[in-house]
Amino acid sequence: MAKLYYEKDADPALIQGRKVAVLGYGSQGHAHALNLAESGVDVRVGLRAGSPSAAKAEEAGLRVLPTAEACAEADLVMMLLPDPRQKEVFEADVAPHLREGDALFFAHGFNVRFGQITPPAGVDVAMVAPKGPGHLVRRTYVEGGGVPALVAVAQDATGKAHALALSYAHGIGATRAGVLETTFAEETETDLFGEQVVLCGGLTALVQAGYETLVDAGYQPESAYFECLHELKLIVDLMYEQGISGMRYSISDTAEYGDLTRGPRVIDDRVRGTMREILEEIRSGRFAEEWIAENEAGRPRFEALRRAGREHPIERIGSELRAMMPFISAGRQRLEDVSGG
Ligand code: NDP
Ligand code: MG
Ligand code: MG
């Protein structure tokens, strides 16, 4: 059985005794900084000169410093910048201020796992990775709950890195929901696999292919949209609350029989083979190399694919139909406001 930690397993005093610099004030950054501050932690937010995020952090009552100054003051630095930007910021502004006994924290293992950032000896290196977007990390904390998180230690210089990571997880509310022990490699590889194969890549391709199949066969795009995209939420909510069996209990027997007999034909042995190939690209570092090179080249392929995705017919029909159901997007602006982008 995996090791899980809860409130009683963490010592809040450890993180309350540190000077924490949260670098970045985006999705995760705003949530960590605000939750830690409200948990009695001494927090400063580190941002680049002229950062559009600075005003938001200051309005929220946080102290904002240029990245290097925040790191110079702090004895624990949490890297909450976009992953492809972390290496250059680490080299310029973080590494020069890391002293023996300091701690360097991450919310995702990418840069350590794929050798982009190699922290100096003498520094604790740990991860506290919430398993949810930043706006949920903030909202659930305010409501008295939390988002589950993973913790891992890549380098234990002080012998206390693990306890410090649990204390940090407590400060952002994660121990209220459960904190799972993992490694940088497991977190990074499973996170990339999940988002590529199931949560984002697999799901969006499945929805688009189902939509296209119906429209190509002459069905109304509106029907195809409701059937292949809109209804997903109901199914996902049921799975989230009660698992796959609970979801199947709620659907009709006809739907369940179709699910059981047709699902494995869609996700067949060929698709499973492709999943294993994609996992291998992740583990071998080939995906990381590709993504790093894409960023270095100014992201031409990424931007072209992004544009093509936005131009898919399902987006136009979807925005027309959702405009008639304003209640669906009602909470959205508010979430964007707090997540800082
Ligand atoms: P965001 O993209 O939301 O971070 C944006 C922040 O980084 C802004 O404050 C922005 O400031 C700053 N920033 C952007 N570019 C630079 C730069 N070149 N130099 C300095 N600052 C910059 O990041 P996320 O919160 O999505 O991700 C942060 C970390 O958390 C990553 O490691 C990610 O993998 C991890 N994570 C993210 C999750 C999520 O839900 N998004 C979930 C779990 C983990 P400015 O205003 O100056 O642009
Ligand atoms: Mg991810
Ligand atoms: Mg149906």
Coordinates of C-alpha atoms and ligand atoms in Angstrom, one line a residue:
M1 CA 0.0 0.0 0.0
A2 CA 1.2 3.5 -0.8
K3 CA 2.2 5.7 2.1
L4 CA -0.3 8.6 2.7
Y5 CA 0.1 11.4 5.1
Y6 CA -2.6 13.5 6.8
E7 CA -2.9 16.5 9.2
K8 CA -1.5 14.6 12.2
D9 CA 1.6 13.5 10.3
A10 CA 2.9 17.1 9.6
D11 CA 4.6 19.6 11.9
P12 CA 3.3 23.1 10.9
A13 CA 6.1 24.7 12.9
L14 CA 8.8 23.6 10.5
I15 CA 7.5 25.7 7.6
Q16 CA 6.5 28.5 10.0
G17 CA 10.1 28.8 11.0
R18 CA 11.3 29.3 7.4
K19 CA 11.6 32.3 5.1
V20 CA 9.8 31.2 2.0
A21 CA 10.2 32.7 -1.5
V22 CA 7.4 31.7 -3.9
L23 CA 8.7 32.3 -7.5
G24 CA 5.8 33.1 -9.8
Y25 CA 2.3 34.2 -9.1
G26 CA 0.3 32.3 -11.7
S27 CA -2.0 29.3 -11.2
Q28 CA 0.0 27.5 -8.5
G29 CA 2.0 30.6 -7.3
H30 CA -1.0 32.6 -6.1
A31 CA -2.5 29.6 -4.3
H32 CA 0.7 28.6 -2.5
A33 CA 1.7 32.1 -1.5
L34 CA -1.8 33.0 -0.1
N35 CA -2.4 29.7 1.6
L36 CA 1.1 29.7 3.2
A37 CA 0.6 33.3 4.4
E38 CA -2.7 32.5 5.9
S39 CA -1.1 29.4 7.6
G40 CA 1.3 31.8 9.4
V41 CA 4.3 31.4 7.1
D42 CA 6.7 34.2 6.3
V43 CA 6.2 34.5 2.5
R44 CA 7.6 36.8 -0.2
V45 CA 6.7 36.5 -3.9
G46 CA 9.6 36.7 -6.3
L47 CA 8.8 38.1 -9.8
R48 CA 10.8 39.4 -12.7
A49 CA 11.1 43.2 -13.3
G50 CA 7.9 44.6 -14.9
S51 CA 5.9 41.5 -14.2
P52 CA 2.2 41.9 -14.8
S53 CA 1.6 39.5 -11.9
A54 CA 3.2 41.9 -9.3
A55 CA 0.1 44.1 -9.0
K56 CA -2.1 41.1 -8.3
A57 CA 0.2 39.8 -5.6
E58 CA 0.5 43.2 -4.0
E59 CA -3.3 43.8 -4.1
A60 CA -3.7 40.4 -2.3
G61 CA -1.5 41.9 0.5
L62 CA 1.7 39.9 -0.3
R63 CA 5.3 41.3 -0.3
V64 CA 6.7 41.2 -3.8
L65 CA 10.5 41.4 -4.6
P66 CA 12.6 41.0 -7.7
T67 CA 13.3 37.2 -8.0
A68 CA 17.0 37.4 -7.0
E69 CA 16.2 39.5 -3.9
A70 CA 13.5 37.2 -2.8
C71 CA 15.9 34.3 -3.1
A72 CA 18.6 36.2 -1.2
E73 CA 16.2 36.7 1.7
A74 CA 14.7 33.3 1.7
D75 CA 15.9 29.9 3.0
L76 CA 13.3 28.0 1.1
V77 CA 12.6 28.7 -2.6
M78 CA 9.5 27.3 -4.3
M79 CA 9.8 27.2 -8.1
L80 CA 6.3 28.0 -9.5
L81 CA 7.3 29.4 -12.9
P82 CA 6.4 27.7 -16.1
D83 CA 8.6 24.6 -16.4
P84 CA 10.4 25.6 -19.6
R85 CA 11.4 29.0 -18.0
Q86 CA 12.7 27.5 -14.8
K87 CA 16.3 26.6 -15.9
E88 CA 17.3 30.1 -16.9
V89 CA 15.7 31.7 -13.8
F90 CA 17.4 29.1 -11.6
E91 CA 20.8 29.8 -13.1
A92 CA 20.5 33.6 -13.0
D93 CA 18.6 34.3 -9.8
V94 CA 18.2 31.2 -7.6
A95 CA 21.5 29.3 -7.6
P96 CA 23.7 32.2 -6.6
H97 CA 21.7 32.6 -3.4
L98 CA 21.4 29.0 -2.3
R99 CA 23.3 28.4 0.9
E100 CA 24.0 25.2 2.7
G101 CA 20.9 24.1 4.6
D102 CA 18.5 26.0 2.3
A103 CA 15.7 24.2 0.5
L104 CA 14.7 24.2 -3.1
F105 CA 11.1 23.1 -3.8
F106 CA 9.2 22.2 -6.9
A107 CA 5.6 21.5 -7.8
H108 CA 6.5 19.2 -10.7
G109 CA 9.6 17.1 -11.2
F110 CA 10.3 17.8 -14.8
N111 CA 13.4 19.9 -14.6
V112 CA 15.1 17.8 -12.0
R113 CA 14.1 14.4 -13.6
F114 CA 15.3 15.5 -17.0
G115 CA 18.5 17.1 -15.8
Q116 CA 17.7 20.7 -16.6
I117 CA 18.3 21.9 -13.0
T118 CA 21.0 20.3 -10.9
P119 CA 20.8 21.8 -7.4
P120 CA 24.1 22.1 -5.5
A121 CA 24.9 19.6 -2.7
G122 CA 24.1 20.8 0.8
V123 CA 20.6 22.0 -0.3
D124 CA 17.4 20.0 0.4
V125 CA 15.5 19.3 -2.8
A126 CA 11.9 18.3 -2.5
M127 CA 8.6 18.4 -4.3
V128 CA 5.1 19.3 -3.2
A129 CA 2.9 18.7 -6.2
P130 CA -0.8 19.4 -5.8
K131 CA -3.0 17.1 -7.9
G132 CA -5.2 19.9 -9.1
P133 CA -5.1 23.3 -10.7
G134 CA -4.0 26.3 -8.6
H135 CA -7.5 27.9 -8.4
L136 CA -8.7 24.7 -6.7
V137 CA -5.7 24.7 -4.3
R138 CA -6.8 28.2 -3.3
R139 CA -10.5 27.7 -3.2
T140 CA -10.6 24.5 -1.3
Y141 CA -8.2 25.9 1.3
V142 CA -10.4 28.9 1.8
E143 CA -13.4 26.6 2.2
G144 CA -11.5 24.5 4.8
G145 CA -10.6 21.7 2.6
G146 CA -7.6 20.9 0.4
V147 CA -6.3 19.4 -2.8
P148 CA -4.3 16.1 -2.5
A149 CA -0.6 16.4 -3.2
L150 CA 2.4 14.3 -3.9
V151 CA 5.6 14.8 -1.9
A152 CA 9.1 13.5 -2.9
V153 CA 12.6 14.2 -1.8
A154 CA 15.4 14.3 -4.5
Q155 CA 18.2 15.4 -2.1
D156 CA 18.1 15.2 1.7
A157 CA 21.0 17.4 2.8
T158 CA 19.8 18.2 6.3
G159 CA 18.0 14.9 7.1
K160 CA 14.8 16.9 7.5
A161 CA 13.8 17.4 3.9
H162 CA 10.8 15.0 4.1
A163 CA 9.4 16.6 7.3
L164 CA 9.8 20.0 5.7
A165 CA 8.0 19.0 2.6
L166 CA 5.1 17.6 4.7
S167 CA 5.0 20.8 6.7
Y168 CA 4.8 22.8 3.5
A169 CA 2.0 20.5 2.2
H170 CA 0.2 21.2 5.5
G171 CA 0.7 25.0 4.9
I172 CA -1.1 24.9 1.6
G173 CA -3.9 22.6 2.9
A174 CA -2.9 19.4 1.1
T175 CA -2.7 17.3 4.3
R176 CA -6.4 17.9 4.8
A177 CA -7.0 15.8 1.6
G178 CA -4.1 13.4 1.7
V179 CA -0.4 13.5 0.7
L180 CA 1.1 10.6 -1.2
E181 CA 4.8 9.7 -1.0
T182 CA 6.4 9.4 -4.4
T183 CA 9.7 10.1 -6.2
F184 CA 10.6 12.8 -8.7
A185 CA 10.8 10.2 -11.4
E186 CA 7.4 8.6 -10.7
E187 CA 5.6 12.0 -10.3
T188 CA 7.1 13.4 -13.5
E189 CA 6.6 10.3 -15.7
T190 CA 3.0 9.5 -14.5
D191 CA 2.1 13.2 -14.7
L192 CA 3.2 13.5 -18.3
F193 CA 1.7 10.1 -19.2
G194 CA -1.7 11.1 -17.6
E195 CA -1.9 14.4 -19.4
Q196 CA -0.8 13.1 -22.8
V197 CA -2.7 9.8 -22.9
V198 CA -5.8 10.2 -20.8
L199 CA -6.7 13.6 -19.3
C200 CA -5.8 16.0 -22.1
G201 CA -4.5 14.4 -25.2
G202 CA -6.5 11.2 -25.2
L203 CA -9.7 12.9 -24.1
T204 CA -9.6 15.8 -26.6
A205 CA -8.7 13.5 -29.5
L206 CA -11.5 11.1 -28.5
V207 CA -14.1 13.9 -28.3
Q208 CA -13.0 15.5 -31.6
A209 CA -12.9 12.1 -33.4
G210 CA -16.4 11.2 -32.1
Y211 CA -17.8 14.5 -33.1
E212 CA -16.2 14.3 -36.6
T213 CA -17.5 10.8 -37.1
L214 CA -21.1 11.9 -36.4
V215 CA -20.9 15.1 -38.4
D216 CA -19.3 13.3 -41.4
A217 CA -22.1 10.8 -41.3
G218 CA -24.6 13.6 -41.7
Y219 CA -25.9 14.2 -38.2
Q220 CA -26.4 17.8 -36.9
P221 CA -23.3 19.3 -35.4
E222 CA -25.4 20.4 -32.4
S223 CA -26.4 16.8 -31.7
A224 CA -22.8 15.7 -32.1
Y225 CA -21.6 18.4 -29.7
F226 CA -24.1 17.6 -26.9
E227 CA -23.5 13.9 -27.3
C228 CA -19.7 13.9 -27.5
L229 CA -18.7 16.9 -25.4
H230 CA -21.4 18.4 -23.2
E231 CA -22.5 15.1 -21.6
L232 CA -19.0 14.3 -20.6
K233 CA -19.3 16.4 -17.5
L234 CA -22.1 14.2 -16.1
I235 CA -20.1 11.1 -16.7
V236 CA -16.9 12.5 -15.3
D237 CA -18.7 13.8 -12.2
L238 CA -20.1 10.4 -11.5
M239 CA -16.8 8.7 -12.0
Y240 CA -15.1 11.2 -9.7
E241 CA -17.7 10.7 -7.0
Q242 CA -18.3 7.0 -7.2
G243 CA -15.8 5.3 -9.5
I244 CA -16.5 3.6 -12.8
S245 CA -19.0 1.1 -11.3
G246 CA -20.9 4.0 -9.6
M247 CA -21.1 5.7 -13.0
R248 CA -22.3 2.5 -14.6
Y249 CA -25.0 2.2 -11.9
S250 CA -26.5 5.5 -13.0
I251 CA -26.5 5.0 -16.7
S252 CA -29.1 2.9 -18.5
D253 CA -28.5 -0.8 -19.1
T254 CA -28.3 -0.1 -22.8
A255 CA -25.6 2.5 -22.3
E256 CA -23.8 0.1 -19.9
Y257 CA -23.9 -2.8 -22.4
G258 CA -22.6 -0.6 -25.2
D259 CA -19.9 0.7 -22.8
L260 CA -18.7 -2.8 -21.9
T261 CA -18.8 -4.3 -25.4
R262 CA -17.7 -1.3 -27.5
G263 CA -15.2 0.6 -25.2
P264 CA -12.5 -2.1 -25.5
R265 CA -12.9 -2.0 -29.3
V266 CA -12.2 1.7 -29.4
I267 CA -9.2 1.4 -27.0
D268 CA -7.9 -1.7 -28.6
D269 CA -4.5 -3.4 -28.5
R270 CA -3.1 -1.0 -31.1
V271 CA -4.1 2.0 -28.9
R272 CA -2.5 0.2 -25.9
G273 CA 0.6 -0.3 -27.9
T274 CA 0.7 3.4 -28.7
M275 CA 0.2 4.2 -25.0
R276 CA 3.3 2.1 -24.2
E277 CA 5.3 3.9 -27.0
I278 CA 4.3 7.3 -25.5
L279 CA 5.3 6.1 -22.0
E280 CA 8.7 5.1 -23.5
E281 CA 9.2 8.5 -25.1
I282 CA 8.6 10.0 -21.7
R283 CA 10.9 7.7 -19.7
S284 CA 13.7 7.9 -22.3
G285 CA 13.7 11.7 -22.1
R286 CA 12.8 12.0 -25.8
F287 CA 9.6 13.9 -25.1
A288 CA 11.5 16.2 -22.7
E289 CA 14.2 16.9 -25.4
E290 CA 11.5 17.6 -28.0
W291 CA 9.6 20.0 -25.7
I292 CA 12.8 21.8 -24.6
A293 CA 13.9 22.2 -28.3
E294 CA 10.5 23.5 -29.2
N295 CA 10.7 26.1 -26.6
E296 CA 14.2 27.1 -27.6
A297 CA 13.0 27.5 -31.2
G298 CA 10.2 29.9 -30.1
R299 CA 7.4 27.3 -30.1
P300 CA 6.5 27.4 -33.8
R301 CA 4.9 23.9 -33.9
F302 CA 3.1 24.4 -30.6
E303 CA 1.6 27.7 -31.7
A304 CA 0.5 26.3 -35.0
L305 CA -1.2 23.3 -33.4
R306 CA -2.8 25.5 -30.8
R307 CA -4.3 27.7 -33.6
A308 CA -5.6 24.7 -35.5
G309 CA -7.2 23.4 -32.3
R310 CA -9.0 26.7 -31.7
E311 CA -10.3 26.6 -35.3
H312 CA -11.8 23.1 -35.1
P313 CA -15.6 23.3 -35.9
I314 CA -16.5 21.9 -32.5
E315 CA -15.2 25.1 -30.9
R316 CA -17.6 27.3 -32.9
I317 CA -20.6 25.2 -32.4
G318 CA -19.7 24.8 -28.8
S319 CA -19.4 28.6 -28.1
E320 CA -22.8 29.2 -29.8
L321 CA -24.5 26.6 -27.7
R322 CA -22.8 27.6 -24.5
A323 CA -23.9 31.2 -25.1
M324 CA -27.5 29.9 -24.8
M325 CA -26.5 28.3 -21.4
P326 CA -24.8 31.2 -19.6
F327 CA -25.1 29.4 -16.3
I328 CA -22.5 26.9 -17.5
S329 CA -19.7 29.4 -17.6
A330 CA -21.0 31.6 -14.8
G331 CA -18.2 31.0 -12.3
R332 CA -15.4 31.1 -14.9
Q333 CA -14.4 34.8 -14.8
R334 CA -14.1 34.7 -11.1
L335 CA -11.7 31.7 -11.3
E336 CA -9.6 33.4 -13.9
D337 CA -9.3 36.4 -11.7
V338 CA -8.0 34.5 -8.8
S339 CA -5.8 32.2 -10.8
G340 CA -4.0 35.1 -12.3
G341 CA -4.2 33.9 -15.8
Ligands
NDP1 P1 2.0 29.7 -14.6 O1 2.2 29.6 -16.1 O2 0.6 29.9 -14.1 O3 3.0 30.7 -14.0 C1 3.0 32.0 -14.4 C2 3.9 32.8 -13.5 O4 5.2 32.7 -13.8 C3 3.5 34.2 -13.6 O5 3.6 34.8 -12.3 C4 4.5 34.8 -14.5 O6 4.8 36.1 -14.2 C5 5.7 34.0 -14.2 N1 6.6 33.9 -15.3 C6 6.3 33.5 -16.6 N2 7.4 33.5 -17.4 C7 8.4 33.9 -16.6 C8 9.8 34.2 -16.9 N3 10.3 33.9 -18.1 N4 10.5 34.6 -15.9 C9 10.0 34.8 -14.7 N5 8.7 34.6 -14.4 C10 7.9 34.2 -15.3 O7 2.6 28.3 -14.0 P2 1.8 27.2 -13.2 O8 1.3 27.7 -11.9 O9 0.9 26.5 -14.2 O10 3.0 26.2 -13.0 C11 4.0 26.4 -12.0 C12 4.6 25.0 -11.6 O11 3.6 24.3 -11.0 C13 5.1 24.2 -12.8 O12 6.2 23.5 -12.3 C14 4.0 23.3 -13.1 O13 4.4 22.0 -13.7 C15 3.5 23.0 -11.7 N6 2.1 22.6 -11.6 C16 1.1 23.3 -12.2 C17 -0.2 22.9 -12.0 C18 -1.3 23.8 -12.6 O14 -2.4 23.6 -12.2 N7 -1.1 24.8 -13.4 C19 -0.6 21.7 -11.3 C20 0.5 21.1 -10.6 C21 1.8 21.5 -10.8 P3 4.7 37.3 -15.3 O15 3.5 38.1 -14.8 O16 6.0 38.0 -15.1 O17 4.5 36.7 -16.6
MG2 MG 0.9 18.0 -15.7
MG3 MG -26.9 8.9 -24.5

